[in-house]
Short mmCIF file of C-alpha atoms in Angstrom, two decimals:
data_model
loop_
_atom_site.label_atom_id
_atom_site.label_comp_id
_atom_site.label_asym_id
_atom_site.label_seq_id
_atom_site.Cartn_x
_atom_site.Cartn_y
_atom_site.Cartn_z
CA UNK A 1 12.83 -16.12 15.01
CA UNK A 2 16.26 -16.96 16.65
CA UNK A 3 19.33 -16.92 14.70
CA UNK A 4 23.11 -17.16 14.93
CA UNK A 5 23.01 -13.66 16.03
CA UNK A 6 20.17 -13.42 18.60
CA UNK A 7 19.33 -15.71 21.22
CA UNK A 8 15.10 -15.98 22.74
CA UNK A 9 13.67 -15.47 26.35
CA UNK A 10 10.65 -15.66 27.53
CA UNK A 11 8.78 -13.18 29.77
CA UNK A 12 5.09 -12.91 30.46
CA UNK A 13 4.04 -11.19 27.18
CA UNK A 14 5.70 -14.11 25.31
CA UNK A 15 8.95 -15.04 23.49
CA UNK A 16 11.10 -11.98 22.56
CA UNK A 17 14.36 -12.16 20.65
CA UNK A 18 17.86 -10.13 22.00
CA UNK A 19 21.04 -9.82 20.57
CA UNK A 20 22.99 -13.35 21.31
CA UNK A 21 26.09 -11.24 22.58
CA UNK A 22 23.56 -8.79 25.03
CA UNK A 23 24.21 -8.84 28.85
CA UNK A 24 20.77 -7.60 28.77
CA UNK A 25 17.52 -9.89 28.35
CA UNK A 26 13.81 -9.53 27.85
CA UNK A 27 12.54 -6.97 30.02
CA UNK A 28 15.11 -5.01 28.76
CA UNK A 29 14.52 -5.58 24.58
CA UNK A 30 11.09 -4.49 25.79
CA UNK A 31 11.88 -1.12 27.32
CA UNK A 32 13.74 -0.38 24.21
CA UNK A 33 10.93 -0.42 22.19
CA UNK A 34 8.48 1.31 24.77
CA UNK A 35 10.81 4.28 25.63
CA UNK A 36 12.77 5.67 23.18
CA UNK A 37 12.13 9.07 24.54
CA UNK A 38 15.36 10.89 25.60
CA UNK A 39 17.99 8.69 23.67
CA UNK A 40 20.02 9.25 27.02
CA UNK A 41 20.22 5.54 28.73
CA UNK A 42 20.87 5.08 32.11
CA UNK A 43 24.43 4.09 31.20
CA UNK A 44 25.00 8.12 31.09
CA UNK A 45 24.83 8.08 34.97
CA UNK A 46 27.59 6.18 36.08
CA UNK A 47 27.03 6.66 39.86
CA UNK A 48 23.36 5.05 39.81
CA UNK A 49 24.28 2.30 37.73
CA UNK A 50 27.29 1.85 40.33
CA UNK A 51 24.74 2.05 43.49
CA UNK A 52 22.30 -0.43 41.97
CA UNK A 53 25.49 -2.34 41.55
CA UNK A 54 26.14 -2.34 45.11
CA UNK A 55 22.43 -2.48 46.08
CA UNK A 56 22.35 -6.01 44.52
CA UNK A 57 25.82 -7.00 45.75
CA UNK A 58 24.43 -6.28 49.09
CA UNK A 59 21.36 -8.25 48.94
CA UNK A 60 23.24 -11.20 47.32
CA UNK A 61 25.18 -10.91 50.57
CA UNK A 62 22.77 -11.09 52.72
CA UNK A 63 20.97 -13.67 51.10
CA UNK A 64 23.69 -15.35 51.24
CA UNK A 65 24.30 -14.92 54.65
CA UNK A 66 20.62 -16.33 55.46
CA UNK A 67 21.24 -19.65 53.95
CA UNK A 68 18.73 -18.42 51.06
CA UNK A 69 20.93 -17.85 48.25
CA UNK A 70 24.22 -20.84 48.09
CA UNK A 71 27.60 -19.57 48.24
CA UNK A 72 28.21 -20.21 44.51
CA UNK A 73 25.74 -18.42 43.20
CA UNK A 74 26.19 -15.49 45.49
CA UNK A 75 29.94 -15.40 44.59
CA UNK A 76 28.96 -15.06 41.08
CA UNK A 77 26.48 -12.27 41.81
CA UNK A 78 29.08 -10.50 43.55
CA UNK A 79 31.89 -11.05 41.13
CA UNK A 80 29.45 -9.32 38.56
CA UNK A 81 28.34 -6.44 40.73
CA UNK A 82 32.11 -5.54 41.23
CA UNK A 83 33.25 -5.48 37.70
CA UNK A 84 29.80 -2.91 37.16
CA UNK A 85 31.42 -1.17 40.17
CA UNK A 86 34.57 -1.25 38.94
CA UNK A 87 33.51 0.31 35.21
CA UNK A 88 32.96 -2.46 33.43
CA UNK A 89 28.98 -3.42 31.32
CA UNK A 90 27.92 0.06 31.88
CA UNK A 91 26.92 0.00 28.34
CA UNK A 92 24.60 -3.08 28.86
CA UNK A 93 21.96 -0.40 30.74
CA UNK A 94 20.44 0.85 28.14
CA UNK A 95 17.21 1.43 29.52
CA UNK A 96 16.19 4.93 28.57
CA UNK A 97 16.27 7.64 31.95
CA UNK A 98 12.55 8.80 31.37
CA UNK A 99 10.57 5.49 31.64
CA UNK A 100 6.93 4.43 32.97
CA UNK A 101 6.75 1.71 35.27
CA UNK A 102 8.22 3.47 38.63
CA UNK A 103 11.91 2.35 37.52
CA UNK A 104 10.49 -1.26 36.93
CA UNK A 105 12.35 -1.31 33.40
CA UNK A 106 15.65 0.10 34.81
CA UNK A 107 15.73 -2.66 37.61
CA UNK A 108 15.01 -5.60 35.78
CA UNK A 109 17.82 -4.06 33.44
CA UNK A 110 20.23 -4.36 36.19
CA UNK A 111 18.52 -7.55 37.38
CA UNK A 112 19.33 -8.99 33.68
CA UNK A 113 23.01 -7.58 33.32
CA UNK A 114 24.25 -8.61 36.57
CA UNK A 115 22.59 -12.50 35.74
CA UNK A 116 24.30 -12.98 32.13
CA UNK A 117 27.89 -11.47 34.19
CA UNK A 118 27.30 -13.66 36.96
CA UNK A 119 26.26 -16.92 34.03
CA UNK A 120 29.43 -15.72 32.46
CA UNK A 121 31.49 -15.96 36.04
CA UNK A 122 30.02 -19.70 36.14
CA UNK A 123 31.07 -20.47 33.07
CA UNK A 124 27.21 -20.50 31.47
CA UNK A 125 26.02 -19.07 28.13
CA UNK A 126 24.25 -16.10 28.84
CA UNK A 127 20.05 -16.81 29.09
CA UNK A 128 20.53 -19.88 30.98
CA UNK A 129 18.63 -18.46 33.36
CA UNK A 130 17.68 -22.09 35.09
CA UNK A 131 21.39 -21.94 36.25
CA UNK A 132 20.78 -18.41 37.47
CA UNK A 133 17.99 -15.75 37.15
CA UNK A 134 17.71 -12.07 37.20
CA UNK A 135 14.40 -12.31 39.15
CA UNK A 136 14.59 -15.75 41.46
CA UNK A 137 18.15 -15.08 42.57
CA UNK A 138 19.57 -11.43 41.36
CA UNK A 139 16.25 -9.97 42.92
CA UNK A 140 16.17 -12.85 45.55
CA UNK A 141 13.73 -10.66 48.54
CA UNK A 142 13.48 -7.44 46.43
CA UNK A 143 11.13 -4.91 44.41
CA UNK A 144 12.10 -2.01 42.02
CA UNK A 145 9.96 0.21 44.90
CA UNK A 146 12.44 -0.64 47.12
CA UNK A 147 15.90 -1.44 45.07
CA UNK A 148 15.57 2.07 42.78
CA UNK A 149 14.94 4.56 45.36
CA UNK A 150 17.82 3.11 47.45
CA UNK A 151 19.70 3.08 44.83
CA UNK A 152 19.22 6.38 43.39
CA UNK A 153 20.25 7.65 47.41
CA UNK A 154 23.14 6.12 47.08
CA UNK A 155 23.97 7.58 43.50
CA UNK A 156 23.00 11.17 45.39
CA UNK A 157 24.95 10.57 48.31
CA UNK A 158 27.86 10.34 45.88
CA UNK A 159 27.14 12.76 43.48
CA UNK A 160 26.71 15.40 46.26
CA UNK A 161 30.22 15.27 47.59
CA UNK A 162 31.50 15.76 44.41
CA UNK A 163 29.49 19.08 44.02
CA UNK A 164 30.26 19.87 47.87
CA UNK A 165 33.83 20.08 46.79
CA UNK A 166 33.48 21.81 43.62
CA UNK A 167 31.59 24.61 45.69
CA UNK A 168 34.19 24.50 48.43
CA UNK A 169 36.65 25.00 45.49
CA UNK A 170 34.50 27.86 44.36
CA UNK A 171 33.99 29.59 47.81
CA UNK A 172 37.86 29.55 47.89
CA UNK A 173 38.42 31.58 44.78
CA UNK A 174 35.96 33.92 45.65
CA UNK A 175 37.91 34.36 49.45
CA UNK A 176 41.24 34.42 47.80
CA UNK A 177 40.22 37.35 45.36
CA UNK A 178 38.37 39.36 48.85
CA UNK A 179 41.63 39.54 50.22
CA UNK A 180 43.16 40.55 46.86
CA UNK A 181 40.62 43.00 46.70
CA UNK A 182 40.66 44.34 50.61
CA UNK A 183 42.28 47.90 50.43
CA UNK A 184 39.71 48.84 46.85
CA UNK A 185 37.04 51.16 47.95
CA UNK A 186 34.38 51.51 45.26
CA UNK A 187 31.07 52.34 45.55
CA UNK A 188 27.73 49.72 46.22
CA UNK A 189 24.41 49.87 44.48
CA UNK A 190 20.77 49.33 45.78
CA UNK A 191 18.53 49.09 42.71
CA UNK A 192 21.36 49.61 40.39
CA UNK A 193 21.45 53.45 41.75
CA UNK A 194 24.73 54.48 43.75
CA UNK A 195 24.21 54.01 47.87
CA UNK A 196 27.39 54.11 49.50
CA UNK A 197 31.05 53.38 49.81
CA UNK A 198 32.01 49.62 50.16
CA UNK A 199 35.67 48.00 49.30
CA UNK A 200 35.75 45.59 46.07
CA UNK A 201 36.89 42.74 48.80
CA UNK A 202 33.88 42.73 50.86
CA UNK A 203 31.98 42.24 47.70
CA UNK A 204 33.84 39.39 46.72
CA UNK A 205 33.84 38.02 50.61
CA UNK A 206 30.08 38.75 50.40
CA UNK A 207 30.01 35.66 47.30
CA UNK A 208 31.90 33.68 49.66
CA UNK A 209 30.04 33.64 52.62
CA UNK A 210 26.57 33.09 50.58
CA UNK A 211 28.43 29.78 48.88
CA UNK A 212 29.24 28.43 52.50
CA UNK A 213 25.91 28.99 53.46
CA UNK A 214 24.65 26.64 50.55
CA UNK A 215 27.60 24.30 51.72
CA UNK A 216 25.56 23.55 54.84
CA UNK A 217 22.19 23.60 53.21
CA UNK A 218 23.39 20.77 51.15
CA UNK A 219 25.09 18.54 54.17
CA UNK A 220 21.69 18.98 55.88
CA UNK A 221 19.81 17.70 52.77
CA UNK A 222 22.25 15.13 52.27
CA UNK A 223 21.62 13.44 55.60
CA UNK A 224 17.97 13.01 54.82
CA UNK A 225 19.17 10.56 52.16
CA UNK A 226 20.53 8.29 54.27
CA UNK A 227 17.19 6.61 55.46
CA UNK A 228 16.54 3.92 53.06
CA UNK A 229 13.20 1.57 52.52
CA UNK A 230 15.35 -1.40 51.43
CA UNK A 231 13.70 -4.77 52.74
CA UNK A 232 9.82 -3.17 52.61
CA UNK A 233 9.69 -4.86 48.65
CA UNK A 234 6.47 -3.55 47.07
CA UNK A 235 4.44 -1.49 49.36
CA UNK A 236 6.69 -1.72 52.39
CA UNK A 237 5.14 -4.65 54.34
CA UNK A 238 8.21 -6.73 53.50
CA UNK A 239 6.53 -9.29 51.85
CA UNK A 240 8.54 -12.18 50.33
CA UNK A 241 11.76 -11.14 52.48
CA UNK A 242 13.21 -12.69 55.17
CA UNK A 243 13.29 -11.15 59.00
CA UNK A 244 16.70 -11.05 59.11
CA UNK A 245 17.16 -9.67 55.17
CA UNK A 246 16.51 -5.48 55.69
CA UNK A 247 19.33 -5.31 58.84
CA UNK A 248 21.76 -7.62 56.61
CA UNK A 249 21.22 -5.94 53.68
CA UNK A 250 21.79 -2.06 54.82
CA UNK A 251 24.71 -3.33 57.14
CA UNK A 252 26.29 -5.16 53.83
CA UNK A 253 25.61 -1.67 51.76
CA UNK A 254 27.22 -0.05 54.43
CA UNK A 255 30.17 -1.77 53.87
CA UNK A 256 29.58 -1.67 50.29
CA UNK A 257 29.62 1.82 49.80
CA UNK A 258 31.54 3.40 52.68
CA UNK A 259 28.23 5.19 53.73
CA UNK A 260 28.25 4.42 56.78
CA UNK A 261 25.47 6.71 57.96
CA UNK A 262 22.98 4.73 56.03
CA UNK A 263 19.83 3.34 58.31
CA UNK A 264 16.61 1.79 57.72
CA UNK A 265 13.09 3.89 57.80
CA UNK A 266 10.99 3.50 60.74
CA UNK A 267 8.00 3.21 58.93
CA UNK A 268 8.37 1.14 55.56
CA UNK A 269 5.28 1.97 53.95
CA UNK A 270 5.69 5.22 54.48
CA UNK A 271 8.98 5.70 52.71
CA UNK A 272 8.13 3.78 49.98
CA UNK A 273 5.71 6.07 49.08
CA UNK A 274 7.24 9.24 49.84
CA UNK A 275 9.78 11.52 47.93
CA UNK A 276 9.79 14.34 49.84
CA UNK A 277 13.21 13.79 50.80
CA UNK A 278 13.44 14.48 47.23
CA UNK A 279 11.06 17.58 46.91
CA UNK A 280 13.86 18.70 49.81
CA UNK A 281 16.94 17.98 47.48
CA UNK A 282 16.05 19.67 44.77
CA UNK A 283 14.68 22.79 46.62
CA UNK A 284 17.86 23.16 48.35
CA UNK A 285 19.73 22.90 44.75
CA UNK A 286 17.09 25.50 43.36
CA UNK A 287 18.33 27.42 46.24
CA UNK A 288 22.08 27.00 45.05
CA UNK A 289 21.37 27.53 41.42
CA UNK A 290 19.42 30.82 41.97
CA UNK A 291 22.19 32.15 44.14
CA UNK A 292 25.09 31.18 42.10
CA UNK A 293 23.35 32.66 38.48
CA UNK A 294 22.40 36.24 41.41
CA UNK A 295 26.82 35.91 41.70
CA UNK A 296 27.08 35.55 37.93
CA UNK A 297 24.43 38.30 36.98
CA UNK A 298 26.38 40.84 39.09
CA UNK A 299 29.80 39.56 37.83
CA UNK A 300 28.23 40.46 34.58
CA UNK A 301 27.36 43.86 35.54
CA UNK A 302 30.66 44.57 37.38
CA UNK A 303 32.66 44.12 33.84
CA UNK A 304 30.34 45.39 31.75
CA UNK A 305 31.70 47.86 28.64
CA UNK A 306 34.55 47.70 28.89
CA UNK A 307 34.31 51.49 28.56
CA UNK A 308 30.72 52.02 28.15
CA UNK A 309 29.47 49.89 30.94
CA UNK A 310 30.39 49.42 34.90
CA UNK A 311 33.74 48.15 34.18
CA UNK A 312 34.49 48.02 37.45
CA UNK A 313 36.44 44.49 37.19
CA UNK A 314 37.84 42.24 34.05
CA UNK A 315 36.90 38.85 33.96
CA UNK A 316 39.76 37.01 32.11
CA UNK A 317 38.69 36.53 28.34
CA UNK A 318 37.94 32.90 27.51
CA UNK A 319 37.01 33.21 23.95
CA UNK A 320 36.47 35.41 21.14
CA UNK A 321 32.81 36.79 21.64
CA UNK A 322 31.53 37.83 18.03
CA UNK A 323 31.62 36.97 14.58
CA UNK A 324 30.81 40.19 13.04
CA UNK A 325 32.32 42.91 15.93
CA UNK A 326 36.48 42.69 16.10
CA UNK A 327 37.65 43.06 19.54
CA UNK A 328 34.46 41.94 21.64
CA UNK A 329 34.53 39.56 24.65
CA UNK A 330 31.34 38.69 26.35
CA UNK A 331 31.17 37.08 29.59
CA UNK A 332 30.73 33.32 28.62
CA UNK A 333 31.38 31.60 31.78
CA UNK A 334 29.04 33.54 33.87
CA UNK A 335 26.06 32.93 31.05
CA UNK A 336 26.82 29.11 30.83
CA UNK A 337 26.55 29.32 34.72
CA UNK A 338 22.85 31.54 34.57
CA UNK A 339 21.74 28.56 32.14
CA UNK A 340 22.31 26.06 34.26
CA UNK A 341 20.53 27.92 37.00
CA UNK A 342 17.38 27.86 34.47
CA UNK A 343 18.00 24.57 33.62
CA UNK A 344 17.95 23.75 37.62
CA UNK A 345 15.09 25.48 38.58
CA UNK A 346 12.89 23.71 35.69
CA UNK A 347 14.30 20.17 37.23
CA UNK A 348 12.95 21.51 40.31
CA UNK A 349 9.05 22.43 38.65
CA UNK A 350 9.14 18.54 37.35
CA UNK A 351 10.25 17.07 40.51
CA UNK A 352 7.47 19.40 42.28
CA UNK A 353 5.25 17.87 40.20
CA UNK A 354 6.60 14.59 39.94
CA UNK A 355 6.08 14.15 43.46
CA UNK A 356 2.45 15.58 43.88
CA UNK A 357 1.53 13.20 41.12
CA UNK A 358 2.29 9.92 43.24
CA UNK A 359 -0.68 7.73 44.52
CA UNK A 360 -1.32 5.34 47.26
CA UNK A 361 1.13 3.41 48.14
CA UNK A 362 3.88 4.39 45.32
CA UNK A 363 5.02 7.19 43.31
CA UNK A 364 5.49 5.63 39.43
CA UNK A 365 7.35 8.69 38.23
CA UNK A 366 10.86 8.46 40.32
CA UNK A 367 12.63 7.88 37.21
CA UNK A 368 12.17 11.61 36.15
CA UNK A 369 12.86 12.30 39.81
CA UNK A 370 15.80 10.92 39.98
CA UNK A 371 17.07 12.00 35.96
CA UNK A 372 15.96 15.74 36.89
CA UNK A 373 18.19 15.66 40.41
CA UNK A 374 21.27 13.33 38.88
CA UNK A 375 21.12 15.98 36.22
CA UNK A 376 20.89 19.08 38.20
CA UNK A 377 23.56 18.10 40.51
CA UNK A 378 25.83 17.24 37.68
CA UNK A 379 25.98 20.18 35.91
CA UNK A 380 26.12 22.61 39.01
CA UNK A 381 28.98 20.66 39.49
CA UNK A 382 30.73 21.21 36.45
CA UNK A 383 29.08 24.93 36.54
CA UNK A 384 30.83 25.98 39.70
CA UNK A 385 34.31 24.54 38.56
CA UNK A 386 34.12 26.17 35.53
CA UNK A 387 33.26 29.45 37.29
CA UNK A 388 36.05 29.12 39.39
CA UNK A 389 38.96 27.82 37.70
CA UNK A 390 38.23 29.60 34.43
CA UNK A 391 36.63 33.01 35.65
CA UNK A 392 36.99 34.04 39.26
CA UNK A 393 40.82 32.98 39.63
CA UNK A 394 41.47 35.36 36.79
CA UNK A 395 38.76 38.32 37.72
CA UNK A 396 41.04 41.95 37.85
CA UNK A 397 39.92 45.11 39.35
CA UNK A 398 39.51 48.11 37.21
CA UNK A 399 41.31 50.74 40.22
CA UNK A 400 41.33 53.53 38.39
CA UNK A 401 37.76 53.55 37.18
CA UNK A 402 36.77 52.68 40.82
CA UNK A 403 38.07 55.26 42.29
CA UNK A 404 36.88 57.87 40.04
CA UNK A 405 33.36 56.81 40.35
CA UNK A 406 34.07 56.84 44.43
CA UNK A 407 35.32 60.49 43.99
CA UNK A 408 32.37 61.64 41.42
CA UNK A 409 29.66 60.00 43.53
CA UNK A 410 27.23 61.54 45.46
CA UNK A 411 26.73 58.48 48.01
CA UNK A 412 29.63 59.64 49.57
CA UNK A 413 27.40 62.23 51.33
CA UNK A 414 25.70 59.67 53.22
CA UNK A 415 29.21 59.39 54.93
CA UNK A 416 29.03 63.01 56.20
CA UNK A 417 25.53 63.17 56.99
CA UNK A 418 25.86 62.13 60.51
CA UNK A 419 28.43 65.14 60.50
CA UNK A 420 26.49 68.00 59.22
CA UNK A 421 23.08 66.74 59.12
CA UNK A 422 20.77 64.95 57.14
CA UNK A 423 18.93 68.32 55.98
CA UNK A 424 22.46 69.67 54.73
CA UNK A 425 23.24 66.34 53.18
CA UNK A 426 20.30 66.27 51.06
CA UNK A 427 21.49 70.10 50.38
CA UNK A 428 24.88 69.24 49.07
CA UNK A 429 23.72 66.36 47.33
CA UNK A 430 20.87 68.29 45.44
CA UNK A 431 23.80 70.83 44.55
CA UNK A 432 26.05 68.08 43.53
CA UNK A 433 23.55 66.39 41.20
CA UNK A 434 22.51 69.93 39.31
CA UNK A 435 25.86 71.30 39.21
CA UNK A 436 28.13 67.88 38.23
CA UNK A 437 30.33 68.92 41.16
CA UNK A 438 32.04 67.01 44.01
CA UNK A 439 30.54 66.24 47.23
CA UNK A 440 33.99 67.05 48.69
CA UNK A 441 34.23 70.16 46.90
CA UNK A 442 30.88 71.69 47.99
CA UNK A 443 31.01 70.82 51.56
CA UNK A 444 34.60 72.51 51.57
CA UNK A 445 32.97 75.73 50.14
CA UNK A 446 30.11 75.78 52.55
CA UNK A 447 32.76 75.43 55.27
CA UNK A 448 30.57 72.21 56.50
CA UNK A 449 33.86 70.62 57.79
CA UNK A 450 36.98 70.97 58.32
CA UNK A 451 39.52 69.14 56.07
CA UNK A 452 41.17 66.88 59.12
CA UNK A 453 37.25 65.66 59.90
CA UNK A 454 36.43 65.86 56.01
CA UNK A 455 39.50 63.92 55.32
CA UNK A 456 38.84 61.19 58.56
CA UNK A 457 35.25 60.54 57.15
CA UNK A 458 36.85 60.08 53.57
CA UNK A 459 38.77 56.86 54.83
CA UNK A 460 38.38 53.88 53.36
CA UNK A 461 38.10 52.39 56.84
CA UNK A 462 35.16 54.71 57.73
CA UNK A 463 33.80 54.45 54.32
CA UNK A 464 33.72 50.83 54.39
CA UNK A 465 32.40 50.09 58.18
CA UNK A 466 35.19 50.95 60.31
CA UNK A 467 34.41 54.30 61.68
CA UNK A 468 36.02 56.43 63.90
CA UNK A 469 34.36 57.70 67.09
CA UNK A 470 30.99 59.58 66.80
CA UNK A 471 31.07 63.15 65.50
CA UNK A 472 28.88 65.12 66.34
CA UNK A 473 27.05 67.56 63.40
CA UNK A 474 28.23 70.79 63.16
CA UNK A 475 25.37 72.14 61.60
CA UNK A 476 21.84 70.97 60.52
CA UNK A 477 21.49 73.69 58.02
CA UNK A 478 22.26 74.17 54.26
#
């Protein structure tokens, strides 16, 4: 029953009653009651409420522009698409971000917003949808299969240069602390056993160069977003849209958006059912997170103790790290960073499954798609500034400790083995591990080497891959 505070709409289940002051309408009172599943609307994701924003500012365009939708109308479409753009209503799309219906619930929720703005523009009470209507004129030549996964591109697009530059950020620190680190020879580890000499800088250049490798991963899986199915509507025949609509519309979004890159599939049915592009996404951030949480395991190891661990390096101390043990720090930032790495590689399981699960001519679960990649990208986002700005810039190195372990480890011996032998290598380091004596120290007593080639294969520039010119063994006995 209406009253002072609700107004009634109709859809075709019936009469349905929404709050008299709601941007939203019908479709959306419905989708309240059908999916309160998360509690996290789709107001929470500002950049896909933005791009279907600009997906329907487009369209009004172009509908426009065809003589199909009159120039007052359109204005007021467009007027109420750029306050959404601009920050304004998000909290009108309330539509929940796990859904059914294929996104149906979260487009006619834009559909409906953008209408009782555009009402409001004219002057209207909102619901007066005779004057203007979410579907006949907000949706003028569209579908949801062909509006949601454009605009949840778009809302990638965006999203993904933001987590390009937090990486680029993060690649930085790590560089910055390799050349902090260049002149500290310590020793490397192959499953977690000592192997040989290595400086502390060409560890950190090592994290580095495996983040600019992801860098390019991700601009190659960004450009497969560009290819859009807007103007195919339901199955990607075009039906109910004009010739002239799916050029107008992607050159107006174009504009739109500053994507400029953006072009229309070459075969519509095709990309309306597909999400591979998708499948691609997420594997490449699966790729990303696994890496990143590999970084943050070993930064973990590298500080462990601080006395009875690695301690090799400090990682600056964020927090106090127990309530019951005075003194202890734990290594917070690198956990929160190995969670999200978890939490990524789940998103990727769903979306795996998400798209097998799609039929025909349509996959109906792009809404957990699209929540599992807008989440994944966010918080690697957020996880590799964090890392960065309140971890790496502050990581120390422990120089005394490392070179004490350099001077009481036996992989130093793989340094002289081209020297003496591999036979009296595995002598001296057989002696060394029994005895708890230097490598050094027993090759001097066996009168292996001199000390000018003993000391010339103890550089750190041979140690670390800059060696001197070949030496021949002296002797391949013990």
């Amino acid at each position: 029953m209406t009253s002072p505070q609700t107004r009634s709409e109709h859809d075709l289940l019936g009469d349905i009653d929404v709050p008299a002051d709601a941007y939203y309408g019908a479709h959306t009172a419905r989708a309240l009651l059908n999916f309160p599943i998360t509690g996290i609307p789709i107001a929470t994701h500002t950049h896909l409420v933005n791009a279907l924003a600009a997906v329907k500012q487009a369209a009004a365009t172009a509908n426009r522009d065809l003589g199909l939708l009159d120039e007052e109308k359109a204005g007021a479409i467009v007027a109420a698409c750029e306050r959404i753009r601009g920050g304004e209503l998000h909290e009108w799309f309330l539509v929940d971000t796990i859904a059914g219906g294929a996104g149906t619930s979260t487009n006619m929720n834009a559909n409906e917003v953008i209408a009782n703005a555009a009402l409001e523009h004219l002057g209207r009470p909102r619901g007066e949808y005779t004057t203007l209507s979410p579907l006949d004129h907000v949706n003028l030549g569209q579908s949801t299969n062909d509006v949601y996964p454009t605009a949840v591109k778009i809302a990638l697009i965006t999203q993904l240069r933001e987590l390009q530059e937090s990486l680029t950020e993060l690649r930085g620190a790590f560089g910055t602390k390799s050349g902090e680190f260049a002149g500290i020879v310590k020793m490397g580890r192959t499953q977690l056993q000592d192997a040989v000499p290595m400086t502390l800088g060409q560890e950190f250049g090592a994290f580095a160069t495996t983040l600019g490798e992801d860098i390019v991963r991700l601009q190659e899986a960004t450009r497969l977003l560009h290819e859009l199915n807007i103007g195919g509507t339901a199955i990607g025949t075009a039906l109910n849209s004009h010739p002239g609509y799916r050029s107008r519309v992607i050159e107006r979004l174009r504009e739109i958006t500053g994507v400029y890159e953006l072009v229309g599939a070459t075969d519509l049915i095709e990309a309306t059912a597909d999400v591979g592009v998708f499948v691609q996404l997420s594997g490449v951030l699966k790729r990303i997170a696994v890496k990143l949480s590999k970084t943050c395991n070993d930064l973990r190891l590298l500080s462990s103790g601080p006395r009875a661990g690695l301690g090799e390096i400090h990682l600056p101390a964020v927090q106090a790290g127990s309530s019951i043990m005075p003194g202890k720090v734990n290594p917070v930032i690198p956990e929160v960073v190995n969670q999200i790495a978890y939490e990524v590689i789940g998103h990727d399981v769903t979306i795996t499954m998400a798209a097998e699960g799609g039929q025909l001519q349509l996959n109906a679960f792009e809404p957990i798609i699209a929540r599992s990649l807008v989440e994944s990208i966010s918080h690697l986002t957020r996880g590799a500034r964090v890392l960065g700005e309140r971890c790496v810039v502050g990581i120390t190195a422990n120089r005394d400790r490392l070179e004490r372990m350099v001077g009481e480890s036996i992989g130093v011996v793989t340094a002289l083995s081209p020297a003496i032998g591999y036979a009296a290598a595995t002598s001296v380091a057989a002696e060394a591990l029994e005895s708890g004596r230097g490598v050094v120290e027993i090759v001097r007593e066996r009168g292996l080497l001199d000390d000018a080639t003993l000391d010339s294969l103890l550089t750190p520039e041979y140690l670390t891959g800059h060696p001197p010119l070949a030496l021949s063994p002296q002797s391949d006995g013990a």
